CSV table of C-alpha atoms in Angstrom, one decimal:
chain,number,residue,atom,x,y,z
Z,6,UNK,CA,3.4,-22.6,-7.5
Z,7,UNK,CA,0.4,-25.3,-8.2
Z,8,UNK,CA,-2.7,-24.7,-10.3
Z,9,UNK,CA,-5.8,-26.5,-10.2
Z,10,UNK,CA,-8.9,-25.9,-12.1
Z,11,UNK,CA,-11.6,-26.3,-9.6
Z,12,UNK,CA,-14.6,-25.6,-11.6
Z,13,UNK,CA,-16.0,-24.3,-15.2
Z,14,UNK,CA,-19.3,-22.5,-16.1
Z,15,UNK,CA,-20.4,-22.3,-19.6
Z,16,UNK,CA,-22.9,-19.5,-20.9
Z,17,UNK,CA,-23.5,-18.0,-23.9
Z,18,UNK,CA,-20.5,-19.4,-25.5
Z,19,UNK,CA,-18.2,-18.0,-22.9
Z,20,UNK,CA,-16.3,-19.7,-20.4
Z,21,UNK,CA,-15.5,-19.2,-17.0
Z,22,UNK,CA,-12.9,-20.7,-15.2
Z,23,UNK,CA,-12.0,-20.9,-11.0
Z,24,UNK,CA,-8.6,-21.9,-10.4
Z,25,UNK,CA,-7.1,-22.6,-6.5
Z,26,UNK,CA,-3.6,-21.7,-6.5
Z,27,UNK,CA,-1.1,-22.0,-3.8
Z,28,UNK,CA,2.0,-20.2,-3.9
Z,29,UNK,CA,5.0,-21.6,-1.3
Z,30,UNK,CA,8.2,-19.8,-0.5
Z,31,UNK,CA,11.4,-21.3,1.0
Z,32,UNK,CA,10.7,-19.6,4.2
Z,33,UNK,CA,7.6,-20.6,4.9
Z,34,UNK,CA,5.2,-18.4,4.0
Z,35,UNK,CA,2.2,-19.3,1.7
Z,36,UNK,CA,-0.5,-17.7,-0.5
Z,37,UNK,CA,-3.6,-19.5,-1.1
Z,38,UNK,CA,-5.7,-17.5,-3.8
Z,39,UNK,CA,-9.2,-18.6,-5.2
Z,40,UNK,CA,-8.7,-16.7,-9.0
Z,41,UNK,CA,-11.5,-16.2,-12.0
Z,42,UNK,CA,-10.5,-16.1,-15.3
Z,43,UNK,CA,-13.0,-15.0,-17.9
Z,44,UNK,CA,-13.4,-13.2,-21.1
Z,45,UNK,CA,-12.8,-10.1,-19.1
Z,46,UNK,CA,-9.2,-11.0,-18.1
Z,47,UNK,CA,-8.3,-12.4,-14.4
Z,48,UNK,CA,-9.9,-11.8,-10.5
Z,49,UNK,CA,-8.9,-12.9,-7.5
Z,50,UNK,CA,-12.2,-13.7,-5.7
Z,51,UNK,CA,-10.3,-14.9,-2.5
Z,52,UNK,CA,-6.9,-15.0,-0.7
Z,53,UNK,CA,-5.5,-16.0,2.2
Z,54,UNK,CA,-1.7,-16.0,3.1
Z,55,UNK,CA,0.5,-16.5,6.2
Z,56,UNK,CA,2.0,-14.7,7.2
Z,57,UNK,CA,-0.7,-11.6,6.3
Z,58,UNK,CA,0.6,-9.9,2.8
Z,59,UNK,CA,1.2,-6.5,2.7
Z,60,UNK,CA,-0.8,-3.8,0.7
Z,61,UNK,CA,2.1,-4.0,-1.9
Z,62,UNK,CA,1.9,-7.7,-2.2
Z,63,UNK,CA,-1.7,-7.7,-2.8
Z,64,UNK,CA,-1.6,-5.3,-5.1
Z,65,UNK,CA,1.0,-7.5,-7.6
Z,66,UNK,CA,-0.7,-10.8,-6.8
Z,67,UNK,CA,-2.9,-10.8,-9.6
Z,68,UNK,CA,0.7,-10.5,-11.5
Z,69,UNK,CA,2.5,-13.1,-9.6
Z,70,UNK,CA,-0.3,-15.7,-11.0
Z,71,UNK,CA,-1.1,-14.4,-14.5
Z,72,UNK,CA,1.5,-16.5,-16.1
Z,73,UNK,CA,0.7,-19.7,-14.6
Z,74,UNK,CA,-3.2,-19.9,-14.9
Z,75,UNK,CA,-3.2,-18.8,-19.0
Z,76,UNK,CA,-0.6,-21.7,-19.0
Z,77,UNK,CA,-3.4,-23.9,-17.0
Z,78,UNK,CA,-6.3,-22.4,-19.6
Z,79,UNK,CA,-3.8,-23.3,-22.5
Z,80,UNK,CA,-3.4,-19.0,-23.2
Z,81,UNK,CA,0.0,-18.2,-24.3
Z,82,UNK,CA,1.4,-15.0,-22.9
Z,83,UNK,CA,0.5,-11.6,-24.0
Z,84,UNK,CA,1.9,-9.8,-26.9
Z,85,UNK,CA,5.6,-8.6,-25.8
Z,86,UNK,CA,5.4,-11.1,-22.5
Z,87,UNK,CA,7.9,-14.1,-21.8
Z,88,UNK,CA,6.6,-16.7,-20.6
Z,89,UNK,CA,9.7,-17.3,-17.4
Z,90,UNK,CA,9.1,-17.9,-14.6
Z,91,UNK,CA,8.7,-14.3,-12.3
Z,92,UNK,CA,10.0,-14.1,-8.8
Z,93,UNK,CA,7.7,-13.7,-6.5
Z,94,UNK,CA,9.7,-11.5,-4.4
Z,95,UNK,CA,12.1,-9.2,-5.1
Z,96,UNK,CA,15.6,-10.1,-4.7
Z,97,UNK,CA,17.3,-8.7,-2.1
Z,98,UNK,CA,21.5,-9.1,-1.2
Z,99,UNK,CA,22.1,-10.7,1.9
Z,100,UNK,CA,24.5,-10.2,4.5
Z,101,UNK,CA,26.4,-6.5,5.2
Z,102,UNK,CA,25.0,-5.1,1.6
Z,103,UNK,CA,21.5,-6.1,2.6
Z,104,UNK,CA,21.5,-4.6,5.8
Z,105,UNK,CA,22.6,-1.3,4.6
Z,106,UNK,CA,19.6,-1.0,2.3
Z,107,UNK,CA,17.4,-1.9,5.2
Z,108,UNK,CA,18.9,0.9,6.9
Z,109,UNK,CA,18.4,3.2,4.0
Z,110,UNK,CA,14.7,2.4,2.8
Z,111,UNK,CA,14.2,2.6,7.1
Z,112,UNK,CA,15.8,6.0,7.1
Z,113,UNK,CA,14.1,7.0,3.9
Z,114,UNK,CA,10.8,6.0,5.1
Z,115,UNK,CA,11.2,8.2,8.5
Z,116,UNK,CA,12.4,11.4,7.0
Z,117,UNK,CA,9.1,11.6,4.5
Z,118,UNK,CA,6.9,10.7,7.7
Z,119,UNK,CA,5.8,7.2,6.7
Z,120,UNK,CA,5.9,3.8,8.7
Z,121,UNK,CA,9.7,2.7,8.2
Z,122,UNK,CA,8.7,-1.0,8.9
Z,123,UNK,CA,6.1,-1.0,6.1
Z,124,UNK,CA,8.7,0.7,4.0
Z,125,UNK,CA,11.1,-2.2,4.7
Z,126,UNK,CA,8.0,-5.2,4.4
Z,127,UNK,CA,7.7,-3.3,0.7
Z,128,UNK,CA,11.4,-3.3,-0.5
Z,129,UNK,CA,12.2,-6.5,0.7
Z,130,UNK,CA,9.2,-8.5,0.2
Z,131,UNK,CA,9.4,-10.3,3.9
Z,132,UNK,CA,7.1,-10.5,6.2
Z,133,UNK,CA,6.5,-7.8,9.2
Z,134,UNK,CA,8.3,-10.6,11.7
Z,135,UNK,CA,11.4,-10.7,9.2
Z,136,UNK,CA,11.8,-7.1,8.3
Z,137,UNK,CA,11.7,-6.3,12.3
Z,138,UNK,CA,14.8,-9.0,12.1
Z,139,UNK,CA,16.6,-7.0,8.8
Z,140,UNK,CA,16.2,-4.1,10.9
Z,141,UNK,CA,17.3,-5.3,13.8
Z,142,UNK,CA,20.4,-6.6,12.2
Z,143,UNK,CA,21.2,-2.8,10.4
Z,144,UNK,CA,21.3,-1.7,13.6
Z,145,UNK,CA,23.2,-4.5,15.2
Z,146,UNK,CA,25.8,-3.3,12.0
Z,147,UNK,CA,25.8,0.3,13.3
Z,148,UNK,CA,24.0,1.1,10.2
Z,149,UNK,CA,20.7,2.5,12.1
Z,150,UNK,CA,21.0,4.5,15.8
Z,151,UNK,CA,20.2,2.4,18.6
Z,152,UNK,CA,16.3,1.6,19.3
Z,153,UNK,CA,16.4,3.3,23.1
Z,154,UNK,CA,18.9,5.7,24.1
Z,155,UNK,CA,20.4,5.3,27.1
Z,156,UNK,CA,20.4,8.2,30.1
């Protein structure tokens, strides 16, 4: 992840700080967030990632970049915090282990009625191309019933 201060305003004492930060992952896929930090704690004015974030991700992005921007103001952590580096995404087992949690969270998600690809995008942390992929490979491992039946 990089941090760069791209401007300061001064008033009243207070300061007010923009930061662009740029978050990369090993397959590709990239965040690029226009963040405020103030007096009043941390905003994201602007984000743009590819490929698109989910609701989940958005929702934890402020998160993902807390640490690094009160490093970049010179703020320590918050009472109770280390200062480690977080994951961006949640770990997820690969190979036959992996596949059978896609094909649980899938299942899961279709018996309470909700979108199972979403439901996959969420537990894994990948995007909409690669969860189709996951889930292609659970049922590829027998773990899921084939997408068309046959007649």
């Amino acid at each position: 992840m990089s941090v760069r201060r791209a401007w300061e305003v001064r008033e009243d004492g207070a300061a007010t700080s923009w930061f662009d930060v740029r978050l990369e992952f090993a397959d590709g896929a990239r965040v690029d967030a226009l963040a405020v930090v103030s007096g009043e704690g941390l905003s994201v004015e602007d984000v743009r990632a590819r490929p698109a974030l989910s609701l989940d991700d958005l929702s934890v992005l402020a998160d993902w970049i807390e640490g690094p921007l009160c490093e970049a103001c010179g703020i320590g952590p918050a009472p109770g915090e280390t200062s480690g580096p977080r994951r961006a995404r949640p770990a997820w087992p690969r190979g036959v282990e992996g596949r059978w949690l896609v094909a649980r969270e899938y299942r899961a998600a279709q018996e309470g009625g909700a979108d199972p690809v979403v439901a996959v995008m969420s537990a894994t942390g990948h995007s909409r191309r690669k969860s189709l992929r996951l889930i292609a490979q659970a049922r590829d491992e027998g773990f899921l019933t084939p997408r068309h039946a046959r007649r």
